[in-house]
XYZ file of C-alpha atoms in Angstrom:
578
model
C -49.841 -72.374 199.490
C -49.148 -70.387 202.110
C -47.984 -66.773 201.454
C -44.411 -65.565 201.594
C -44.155 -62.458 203.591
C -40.020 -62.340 203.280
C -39.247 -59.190 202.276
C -39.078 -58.010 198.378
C -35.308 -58.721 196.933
C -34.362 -54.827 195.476
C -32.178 -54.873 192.094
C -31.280 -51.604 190.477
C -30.747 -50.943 186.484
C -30.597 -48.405 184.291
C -32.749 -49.336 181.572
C -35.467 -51.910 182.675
C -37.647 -53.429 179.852
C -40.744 -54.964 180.258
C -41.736 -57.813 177.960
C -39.911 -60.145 175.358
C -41.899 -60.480 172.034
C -41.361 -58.228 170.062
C -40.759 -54.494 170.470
C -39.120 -55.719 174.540
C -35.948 -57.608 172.615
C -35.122 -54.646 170.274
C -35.373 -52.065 173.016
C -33.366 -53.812 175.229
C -30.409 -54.540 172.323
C -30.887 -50.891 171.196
C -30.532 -49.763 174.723
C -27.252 -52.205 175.166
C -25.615 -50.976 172.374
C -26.281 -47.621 172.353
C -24.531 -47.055 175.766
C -22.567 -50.666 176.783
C -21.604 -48.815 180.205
C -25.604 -49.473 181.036
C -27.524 -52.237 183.168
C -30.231 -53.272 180.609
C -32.641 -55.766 182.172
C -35.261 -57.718 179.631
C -38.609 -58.881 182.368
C -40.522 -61.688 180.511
C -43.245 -63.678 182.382
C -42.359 -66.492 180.371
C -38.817 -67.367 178.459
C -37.576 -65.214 176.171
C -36.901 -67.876 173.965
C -39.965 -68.512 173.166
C -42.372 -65.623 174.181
C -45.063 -62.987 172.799
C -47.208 -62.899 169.715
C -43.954 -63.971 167.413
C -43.391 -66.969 169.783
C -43.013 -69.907 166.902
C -42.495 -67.798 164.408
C -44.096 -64.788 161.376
C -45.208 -65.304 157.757
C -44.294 -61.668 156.887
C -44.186 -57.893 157.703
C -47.442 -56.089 156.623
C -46.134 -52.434 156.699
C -42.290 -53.135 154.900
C -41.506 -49.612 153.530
C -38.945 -50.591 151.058
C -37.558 -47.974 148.240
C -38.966 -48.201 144.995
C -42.138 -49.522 146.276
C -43.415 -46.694 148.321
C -41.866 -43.837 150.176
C -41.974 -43.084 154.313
C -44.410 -40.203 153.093
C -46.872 -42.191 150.850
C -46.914 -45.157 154.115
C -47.824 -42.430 156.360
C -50.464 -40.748 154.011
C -52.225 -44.518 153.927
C -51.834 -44.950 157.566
C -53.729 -41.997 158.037
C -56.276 -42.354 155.755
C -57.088 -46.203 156.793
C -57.435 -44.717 160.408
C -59.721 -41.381 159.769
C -57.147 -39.098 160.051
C -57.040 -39.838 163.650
C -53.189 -40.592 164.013
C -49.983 -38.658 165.149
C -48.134 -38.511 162.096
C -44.725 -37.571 163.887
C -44.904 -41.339 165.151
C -45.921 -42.637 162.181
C -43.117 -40.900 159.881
C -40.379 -41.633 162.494
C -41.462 -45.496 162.048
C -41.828 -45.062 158.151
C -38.564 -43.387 157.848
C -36.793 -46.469 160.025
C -38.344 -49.160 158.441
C -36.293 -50.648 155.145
C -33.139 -50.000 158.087
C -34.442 -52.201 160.285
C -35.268 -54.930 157.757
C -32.113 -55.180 156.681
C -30.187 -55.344 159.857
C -32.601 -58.088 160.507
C -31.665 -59.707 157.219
C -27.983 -59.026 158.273
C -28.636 -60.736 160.968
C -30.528 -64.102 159.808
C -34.249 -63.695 159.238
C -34.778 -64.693 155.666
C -37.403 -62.369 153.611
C -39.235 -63.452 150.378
C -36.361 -61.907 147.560
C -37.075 -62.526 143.659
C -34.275 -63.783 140.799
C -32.579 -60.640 141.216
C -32.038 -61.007 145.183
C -34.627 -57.878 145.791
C -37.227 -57.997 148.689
C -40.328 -59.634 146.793
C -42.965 -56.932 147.902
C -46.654 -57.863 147.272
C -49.591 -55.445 147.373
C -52.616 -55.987 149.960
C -53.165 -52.255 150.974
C -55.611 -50.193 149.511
C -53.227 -47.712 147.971
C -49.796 -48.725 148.406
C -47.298 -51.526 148.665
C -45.897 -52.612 151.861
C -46.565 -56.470 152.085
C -43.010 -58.405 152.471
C -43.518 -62.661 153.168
C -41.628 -64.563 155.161
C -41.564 -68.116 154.275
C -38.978 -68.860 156.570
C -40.164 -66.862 159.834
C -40.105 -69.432 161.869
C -36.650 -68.734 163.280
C -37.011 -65.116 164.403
C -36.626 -65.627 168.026
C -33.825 -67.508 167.405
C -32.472 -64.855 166.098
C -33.465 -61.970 168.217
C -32.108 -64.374 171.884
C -29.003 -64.441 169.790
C -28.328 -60.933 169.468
C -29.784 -60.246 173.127
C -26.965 -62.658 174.283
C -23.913 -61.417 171.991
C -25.050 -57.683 173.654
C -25.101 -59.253 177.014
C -28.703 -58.004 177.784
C -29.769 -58.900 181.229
C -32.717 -61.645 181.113
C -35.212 -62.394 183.886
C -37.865 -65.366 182.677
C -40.438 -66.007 184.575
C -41.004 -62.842 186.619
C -44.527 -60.986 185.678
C -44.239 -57.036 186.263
C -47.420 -55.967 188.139
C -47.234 -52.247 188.702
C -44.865 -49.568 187.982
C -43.069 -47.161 190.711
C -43.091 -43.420 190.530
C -40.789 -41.111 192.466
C -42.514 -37.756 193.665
C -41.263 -35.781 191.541
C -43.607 -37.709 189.176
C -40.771 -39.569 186.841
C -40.626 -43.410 187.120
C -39.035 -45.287 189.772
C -39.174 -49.054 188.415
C -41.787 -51.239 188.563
C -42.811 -54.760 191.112
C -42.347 -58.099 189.680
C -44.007 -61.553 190.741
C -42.155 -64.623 190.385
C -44.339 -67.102 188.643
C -42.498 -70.278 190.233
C -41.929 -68.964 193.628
C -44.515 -65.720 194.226
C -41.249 -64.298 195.215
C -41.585 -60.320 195.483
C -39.203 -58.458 192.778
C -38.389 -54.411 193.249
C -36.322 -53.093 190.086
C -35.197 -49.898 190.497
C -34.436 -48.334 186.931
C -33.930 -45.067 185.383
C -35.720 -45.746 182.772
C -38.613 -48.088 182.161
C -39.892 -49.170 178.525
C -43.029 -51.065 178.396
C -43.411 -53.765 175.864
C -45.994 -56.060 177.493
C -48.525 -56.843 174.144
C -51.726 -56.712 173.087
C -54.992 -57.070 175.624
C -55.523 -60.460 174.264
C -57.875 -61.504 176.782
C -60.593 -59.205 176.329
C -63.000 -60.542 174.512
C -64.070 -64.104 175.026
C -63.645 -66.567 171.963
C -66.737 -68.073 169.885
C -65.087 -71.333 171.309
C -65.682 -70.196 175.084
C -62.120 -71.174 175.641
C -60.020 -69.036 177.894
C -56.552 -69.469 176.273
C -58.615 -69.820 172.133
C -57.883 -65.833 171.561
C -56.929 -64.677 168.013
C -54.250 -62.372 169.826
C -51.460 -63.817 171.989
C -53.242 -65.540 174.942
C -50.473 -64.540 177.238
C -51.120 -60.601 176.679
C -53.662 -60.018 178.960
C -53.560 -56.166 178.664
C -50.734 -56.417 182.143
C -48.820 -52.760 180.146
C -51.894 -51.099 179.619
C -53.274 -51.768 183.298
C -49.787 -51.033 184.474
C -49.751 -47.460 182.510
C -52.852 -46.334 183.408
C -52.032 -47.149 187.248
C -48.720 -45.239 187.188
C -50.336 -42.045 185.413
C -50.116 -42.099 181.907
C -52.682 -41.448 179.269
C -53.869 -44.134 176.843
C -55.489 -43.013 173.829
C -58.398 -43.935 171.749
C -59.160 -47.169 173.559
C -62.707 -47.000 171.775
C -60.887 -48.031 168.554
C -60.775 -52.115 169.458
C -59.115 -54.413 167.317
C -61.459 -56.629 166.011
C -60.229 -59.315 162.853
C -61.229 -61.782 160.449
C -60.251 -65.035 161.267
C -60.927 -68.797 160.806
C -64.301 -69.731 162.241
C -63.717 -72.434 165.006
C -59.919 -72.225 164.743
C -59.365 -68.593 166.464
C -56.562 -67.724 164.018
C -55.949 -65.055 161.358
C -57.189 -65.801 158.419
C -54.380 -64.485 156.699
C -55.843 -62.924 153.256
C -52.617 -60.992 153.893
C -50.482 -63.583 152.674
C -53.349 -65.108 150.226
C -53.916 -62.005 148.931
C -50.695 -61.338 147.100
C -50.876 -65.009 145.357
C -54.427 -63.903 144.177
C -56.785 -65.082 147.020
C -59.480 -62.658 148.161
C -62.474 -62.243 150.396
C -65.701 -63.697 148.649
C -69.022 -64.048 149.997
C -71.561 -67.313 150.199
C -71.617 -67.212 146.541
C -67.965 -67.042 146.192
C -68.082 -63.214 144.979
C -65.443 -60.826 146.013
C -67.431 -57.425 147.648
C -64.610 -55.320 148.927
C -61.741 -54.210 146.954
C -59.219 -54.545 149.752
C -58.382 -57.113 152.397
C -56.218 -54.937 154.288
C -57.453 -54.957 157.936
C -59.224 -51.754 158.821
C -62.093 -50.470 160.475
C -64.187 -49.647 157.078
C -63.084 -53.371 155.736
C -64.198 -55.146 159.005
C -67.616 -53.320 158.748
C -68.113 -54.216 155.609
C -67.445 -57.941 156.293
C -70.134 -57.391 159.511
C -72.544 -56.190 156.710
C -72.174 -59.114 154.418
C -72.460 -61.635 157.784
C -75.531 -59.525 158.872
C -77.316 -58.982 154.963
C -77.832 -62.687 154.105
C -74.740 -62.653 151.688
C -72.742 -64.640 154.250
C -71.158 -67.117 155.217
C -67.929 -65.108 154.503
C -64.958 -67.010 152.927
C -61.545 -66.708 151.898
C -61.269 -68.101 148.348
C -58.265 -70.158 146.943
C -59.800 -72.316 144.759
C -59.244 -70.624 141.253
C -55.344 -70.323 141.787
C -53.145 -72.732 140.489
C -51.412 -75.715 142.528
C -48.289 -74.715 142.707
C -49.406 -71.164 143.738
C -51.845 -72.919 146.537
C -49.177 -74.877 147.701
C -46.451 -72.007 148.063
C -49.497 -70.324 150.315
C -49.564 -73.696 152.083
C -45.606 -73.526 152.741
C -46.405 -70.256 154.253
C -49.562 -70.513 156.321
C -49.009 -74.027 157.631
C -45.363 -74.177 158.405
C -44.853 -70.478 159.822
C -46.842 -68.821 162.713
C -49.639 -71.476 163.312
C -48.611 -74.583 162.058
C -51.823 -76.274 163.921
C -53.296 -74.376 161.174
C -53.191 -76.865 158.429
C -53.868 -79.856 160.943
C -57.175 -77.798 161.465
C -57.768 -77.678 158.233
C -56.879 -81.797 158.008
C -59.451 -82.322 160.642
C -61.894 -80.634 158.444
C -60.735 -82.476 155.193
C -60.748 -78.341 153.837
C -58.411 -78.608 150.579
C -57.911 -75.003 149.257
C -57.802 -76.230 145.720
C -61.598 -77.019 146.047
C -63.272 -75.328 148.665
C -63.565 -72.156 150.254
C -62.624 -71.211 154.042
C -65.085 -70.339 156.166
C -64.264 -66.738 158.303
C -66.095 -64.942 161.036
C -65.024 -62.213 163.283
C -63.052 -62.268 166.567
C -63.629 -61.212 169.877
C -62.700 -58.097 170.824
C -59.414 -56.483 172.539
C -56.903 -53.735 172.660
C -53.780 -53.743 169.632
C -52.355 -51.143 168.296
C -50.728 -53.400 165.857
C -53.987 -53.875 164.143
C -55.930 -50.762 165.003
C -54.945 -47.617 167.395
C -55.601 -47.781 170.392
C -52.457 -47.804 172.929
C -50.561 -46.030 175.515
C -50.370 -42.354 174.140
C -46.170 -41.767 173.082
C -45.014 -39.504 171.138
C -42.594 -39.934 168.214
C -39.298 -41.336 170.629
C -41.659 -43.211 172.243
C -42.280 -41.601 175.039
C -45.636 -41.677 177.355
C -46.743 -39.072 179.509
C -44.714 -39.966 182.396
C -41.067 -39.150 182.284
C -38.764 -41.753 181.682
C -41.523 -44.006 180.824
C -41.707 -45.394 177.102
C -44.062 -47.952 175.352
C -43.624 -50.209 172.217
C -45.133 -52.944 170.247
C -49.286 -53.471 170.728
C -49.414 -51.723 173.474
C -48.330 -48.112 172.002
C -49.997 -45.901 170.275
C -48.438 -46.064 166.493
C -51.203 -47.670 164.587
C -50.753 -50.308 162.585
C -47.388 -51.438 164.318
C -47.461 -55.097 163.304
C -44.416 -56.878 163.933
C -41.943 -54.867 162.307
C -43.668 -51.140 163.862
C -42.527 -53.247 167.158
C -39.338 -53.695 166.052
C -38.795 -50.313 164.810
C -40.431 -48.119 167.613
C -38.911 -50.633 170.140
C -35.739 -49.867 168.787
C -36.531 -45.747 169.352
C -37.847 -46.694 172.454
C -34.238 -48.649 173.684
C -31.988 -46.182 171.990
C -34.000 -42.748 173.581
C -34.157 -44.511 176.907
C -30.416 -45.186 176.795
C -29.676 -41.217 176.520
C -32.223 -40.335 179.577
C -30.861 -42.885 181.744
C -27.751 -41.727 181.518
C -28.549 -37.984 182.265
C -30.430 -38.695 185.416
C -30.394 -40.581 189.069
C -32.734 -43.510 190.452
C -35.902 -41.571 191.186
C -36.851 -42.080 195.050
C -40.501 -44.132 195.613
C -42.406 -44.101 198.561
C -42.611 -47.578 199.951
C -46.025 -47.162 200.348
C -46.019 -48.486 197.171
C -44.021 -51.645 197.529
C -46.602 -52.195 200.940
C -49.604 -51.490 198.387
C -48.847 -53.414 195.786
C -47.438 -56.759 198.841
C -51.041 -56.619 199.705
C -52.194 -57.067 196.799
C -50.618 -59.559 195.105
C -50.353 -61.600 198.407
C -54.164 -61.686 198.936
C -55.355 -64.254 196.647
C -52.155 -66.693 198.616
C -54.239 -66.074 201.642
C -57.711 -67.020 200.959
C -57.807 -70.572 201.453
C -61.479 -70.766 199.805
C -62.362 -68.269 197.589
C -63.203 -67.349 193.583
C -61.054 -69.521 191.558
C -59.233 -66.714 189.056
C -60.297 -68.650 185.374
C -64.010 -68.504 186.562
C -63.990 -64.385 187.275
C -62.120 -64.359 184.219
C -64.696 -65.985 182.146
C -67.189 -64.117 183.791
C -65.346 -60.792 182.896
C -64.750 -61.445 179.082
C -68.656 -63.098 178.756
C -69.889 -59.884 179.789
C -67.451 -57.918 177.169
C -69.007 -59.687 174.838
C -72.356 -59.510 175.652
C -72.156 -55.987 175.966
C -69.172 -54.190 174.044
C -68.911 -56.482 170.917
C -70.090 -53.735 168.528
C -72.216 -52.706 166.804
C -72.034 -51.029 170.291
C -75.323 -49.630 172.096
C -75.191 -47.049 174.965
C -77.586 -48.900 177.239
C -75.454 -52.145 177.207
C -72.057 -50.132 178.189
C -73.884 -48.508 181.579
C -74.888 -52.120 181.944
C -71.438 -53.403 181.363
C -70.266 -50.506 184.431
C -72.656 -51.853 187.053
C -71.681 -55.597 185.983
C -67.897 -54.715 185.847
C -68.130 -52.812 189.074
C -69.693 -55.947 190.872
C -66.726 -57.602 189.859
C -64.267 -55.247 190.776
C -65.866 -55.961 194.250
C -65.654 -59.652 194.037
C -61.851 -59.055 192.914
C -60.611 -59.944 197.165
C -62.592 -63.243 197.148
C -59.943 -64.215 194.027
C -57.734 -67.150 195.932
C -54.903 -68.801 194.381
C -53.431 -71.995 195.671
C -49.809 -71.782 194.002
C -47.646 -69.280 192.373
C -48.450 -69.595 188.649
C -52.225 -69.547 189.658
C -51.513 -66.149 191.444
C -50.200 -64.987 188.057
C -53.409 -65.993 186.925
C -55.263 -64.003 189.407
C -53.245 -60.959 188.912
C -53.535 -61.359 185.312
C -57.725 -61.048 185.979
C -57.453 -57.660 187.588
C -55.220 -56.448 184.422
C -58.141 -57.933 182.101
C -61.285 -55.972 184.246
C -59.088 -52.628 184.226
C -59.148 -52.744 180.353
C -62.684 -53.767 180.168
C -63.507 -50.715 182.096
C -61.114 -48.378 180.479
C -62.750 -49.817 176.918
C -66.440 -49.263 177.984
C -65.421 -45.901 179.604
C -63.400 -44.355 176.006
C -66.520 -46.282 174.205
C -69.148 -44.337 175.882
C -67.149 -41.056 175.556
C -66.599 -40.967 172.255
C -70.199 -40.193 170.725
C -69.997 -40.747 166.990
C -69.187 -43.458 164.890
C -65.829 -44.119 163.917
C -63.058 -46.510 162.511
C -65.872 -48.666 160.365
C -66.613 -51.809 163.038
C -64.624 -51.040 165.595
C -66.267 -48.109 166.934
C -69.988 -48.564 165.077
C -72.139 -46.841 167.665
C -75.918 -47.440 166.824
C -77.680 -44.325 168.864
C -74.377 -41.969 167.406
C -74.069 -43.863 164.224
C -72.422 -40.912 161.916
C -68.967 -39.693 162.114
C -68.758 -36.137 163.426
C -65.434 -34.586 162.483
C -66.617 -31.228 163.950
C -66.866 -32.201 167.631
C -64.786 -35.496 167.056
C -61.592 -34.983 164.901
C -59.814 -35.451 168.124
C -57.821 -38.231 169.726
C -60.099 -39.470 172.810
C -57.271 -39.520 176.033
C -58.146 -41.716 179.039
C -56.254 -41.365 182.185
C -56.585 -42.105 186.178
C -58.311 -39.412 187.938
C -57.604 -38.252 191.688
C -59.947 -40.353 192.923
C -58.834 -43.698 191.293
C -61.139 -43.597 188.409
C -61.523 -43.577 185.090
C -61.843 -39.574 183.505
C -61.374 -38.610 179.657
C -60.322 -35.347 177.438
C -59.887 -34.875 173.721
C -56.695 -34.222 172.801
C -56.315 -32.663 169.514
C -55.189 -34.284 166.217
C -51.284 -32.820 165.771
C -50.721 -30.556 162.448
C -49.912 -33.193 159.748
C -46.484 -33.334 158.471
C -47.170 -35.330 155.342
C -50.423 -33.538 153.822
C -53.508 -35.282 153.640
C -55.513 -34.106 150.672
C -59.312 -33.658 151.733
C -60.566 -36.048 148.229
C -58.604 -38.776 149.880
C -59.645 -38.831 153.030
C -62.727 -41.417 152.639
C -60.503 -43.344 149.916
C -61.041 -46.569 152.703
C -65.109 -45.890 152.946
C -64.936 -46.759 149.123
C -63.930 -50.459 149.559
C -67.209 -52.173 148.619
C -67.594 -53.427 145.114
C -71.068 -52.453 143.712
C -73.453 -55.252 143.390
C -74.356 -55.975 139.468
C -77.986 -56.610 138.847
């Protein structure tokens, strides 16, 4: 294909959101109807319809704060407990507070929760301490229901255009941001007052057991573009050594979802079909000790339904194989696995970025708001930990609503079109190269390397290999070629999925303790030192282009943390009897 030099088409907005999952829908709706006067635009770089991690559907929220079940103080307590006390409670309590709101203007407006005789929310327990689990046995029509709502607001929708950086005025607030389209490699400038990322997870970190590009446990479509786009306009991402790492399915690549067994009665067992933690809520500490049953000859790991009655097993079926993943239970039909006889066979994913299952993100604060005025995040790719879907709802709804009030108090910040020039060149160059580096084999090469050398347990010698390999790619990164305009996506998407392969070995090797259980299990620094290291690690873009850190210090709680609870997750392993 040959490339299209026409100049950029220029569109101006008030409010421009970035992404439509999850957190990108509410923002823009909260942003609409907070101010109707505005010019909301939603960018997705697919449809709408039928986009992000929720993209055929949810089997339940994992962090429902509903009354009478726990309070927004006793969520936030657990949240920062299950994270080390490493969290910004302000976020967490302004999501905690918002939460039983937001599920039942979502129940107003169609998504049917799990509710008992009575016609109460049917909240189960899988947390350690507190209740929060809420199924959804009918989640399959939630972005249904979220395009409806987008449409009765009259949102502005653009499929099919990927943002690839943001614009900053001089006086250092943000400008907009430069789209691709994906169909035509036509060049998109947005001008916007406001800008609210919403772009996912870095699903494409870590390369699957499978080898296969597109097998990832996270949303194959988030390749980490908002966190590449953040760091290049400024702002700070925090504790990107914190990766989200999972159980899941070995050979199918999916959750294995002992958060909706769990509440029926399933549990984690090991080879012998004995249960060894106490708690299958995801964290750090639980993941570790699942690594420590693979690694002590107690493993293969399973997730046990077998002892539950029929009907119960086939209520988790309605759940598991209709909702989410239905190619779920056609996996399991493959393998002729029947949970009322055997056990399911789990492993551990690859790596990547989520806050939504860990904490690492862009850094905002509690009205989601980054380090660069006018820019917000939401969804995986902020900092709230433990967002899951409805954190993404919630903070995405903060994000639209706060947005809304600054874009109304201020003008379109000038950019320098040096920019725009920048960013034409580089998005045009893989067009040009008639031979070249086809972008799916760098991109293998990038995420065989992560995990070679930043799966943990991590080691410091492999990370200053992973630099010099990474920085021989970012070299290579030119030769990328790209014969059409959904392959340059595909090439753009590469440099988004080095940048956070650099920015994860660079927080890695700055943080030197051990910390979060698995997820940051150093093996020359393996104890946790709260004396240099109570911190949150922040990782921004120096002068010079690259990569430079600073601890940032943990914010003065607002819901008290008692110091006995604090290591109430490092007790989750159930004593061996002799």
């Amino acid at each position: 294909m040959t490339a299209n030099d026409d100049a950029e088409t220029i569109f101006e907005a008030d409010v421009l959101v970035i992404g439509g999952g999850t957190a990108g829908p509410l923002a823009a709706y909260k942003a609409k109807t907070a101010n109707p006067a505005l010019k909301v635009v939603l960018l997705e770089k697919a449809n709408v319809k039928r986009s992000g991690a929720i993209a055929v559907g949810m089997d339940g929220l994992n962090n429902a704060v509903v009354p009478g079940f726990a309070t927004p103080e006793q969520y936030v307590r657990e949240i920062t407990i299950a994270n080390d006390g490493i969290v910004y409670q302000k976020a967490l309590l302004a999501y905690a507070e918002r939460s039983f709101d937001m599920i039942r203007e979502l129940d107003q407006w169609g998504v049917k929760f799990l509710k008992d005789e009575n016609g109460e929310y049917d909240i189960k327990k899988v947390h350690h301490l507190g209740t929060y689990v809420l199924p959804m046995p009918e989640g399959a029509s939630i972005k249904k229901v979220l395009y409806r709502q987008l449409r009765k607001a009259q949102v502005l929708i653009s499929n099919r255009y990927m943002a690839t950086r943001l614009l900053t005025g001089a006086d250092g607030r943000i400008a907009g941001a430069i789209a691709i389209n994906s169909r035509s490699a036509e060049i998109l400038v947005i001008r916007a007052k406001a800008v609210i990322l919403a772009a996912g997870a870095a699903g494409r970190l870590g390369l699957p057991a499978s080898g296969y590009l597109w097998g990832t446990y996270e949303n194959p479509a988030n390749s980490g573009d908002g966190y590449a786009m953040a760091f290049h306009a400024g702002a700070e991402l925090t504790n990107l050594e914190c990766f989200q790492i999972n159980p899941l399915i070995k050979d199918y690549n999916g959750p294995a979802c002992a958060y909706v067994g769990g509440p029926f009665g399933a549990y984690t067992a090991n080879a012998s079909g004995a249960r060894f933690i106490e708690c299958d809520y995801w964290s750090g500490q639980m993941m570790l000790e699942f690594y420590r049953e693979l690694q002590g000859g107690g493993g293969p790991v399973f997730l046990k339904f077998d002892h539950l009655a029929p009907e119960t097993i086939a209520e988790v079926e309605n759940i598991l194989h209709k909702v989410e993943r239905p190619s779920r239970g056609l996996f399991h039909k493959r393998r002729k696995t029947d949970y009322r006889k055997d056990m399911v066979e789990m492993h551990i994913s690859e790596i990547g970025f989520c806050s939504g299952h860990s904490a690492s993100g862009v850094w905002v604060d509690e009205f989601a708001r980054t380090t660069v005025p006018g820019l917000y995040a939401a969804g995986d790719m902020a900092s709230v930990p433990h967002n899951y879907m409805l954190g993404a709802f919630v903070n995405g709804a903060i994000a639209g609503e706060h947005s809304a009030s600054f874009a109304d108090e201020v003008d379109l910040a000038d950019y320098g079109a040096a920019q725009v020039e920048a960013e034409r060149e580089r998005t045009r160059a893989p067009l040009r190269n008639e031979t070249g580096l086809p972008p799916n084999q760098v991109e293998y090469k990038i995420r065989r390397f992560v995990n070679d050398y930043l799966q943990p347990p991590k080691v410091t010698r492999k990370y200053e290999i992973a630099q010099k390999r990474f920085a021989e790619l970012r070299a290579d990164l030119p030769r990328l070629a790209a014969r059409d305009a959904h392959q340059l996506m595909r090439a753009l998407e590469v440099h988004s999925i080095l940048d956070c392969a650099e920015m994860a070995a660079a927080a890695s090797l700055y943080r030197t303790e051990s910390r979060w259980g698995l997820y940051h299990h150093r093996l020359d620094h393996p104890e946790t030192d709260d004396e240099s290291w109570f911190c949150h690690t922040q990782l921004y873009k120096n002068e010079r282009g690259g990569i430079s850190c600073r601890k940032r210090p943990v914010d003065p709680y607002v819901v008290p943390v008692e110091t006995t609870e604090r290591d109430a997750y490092h007790r989750l392993r159930i004593p061996a009897h002799s």
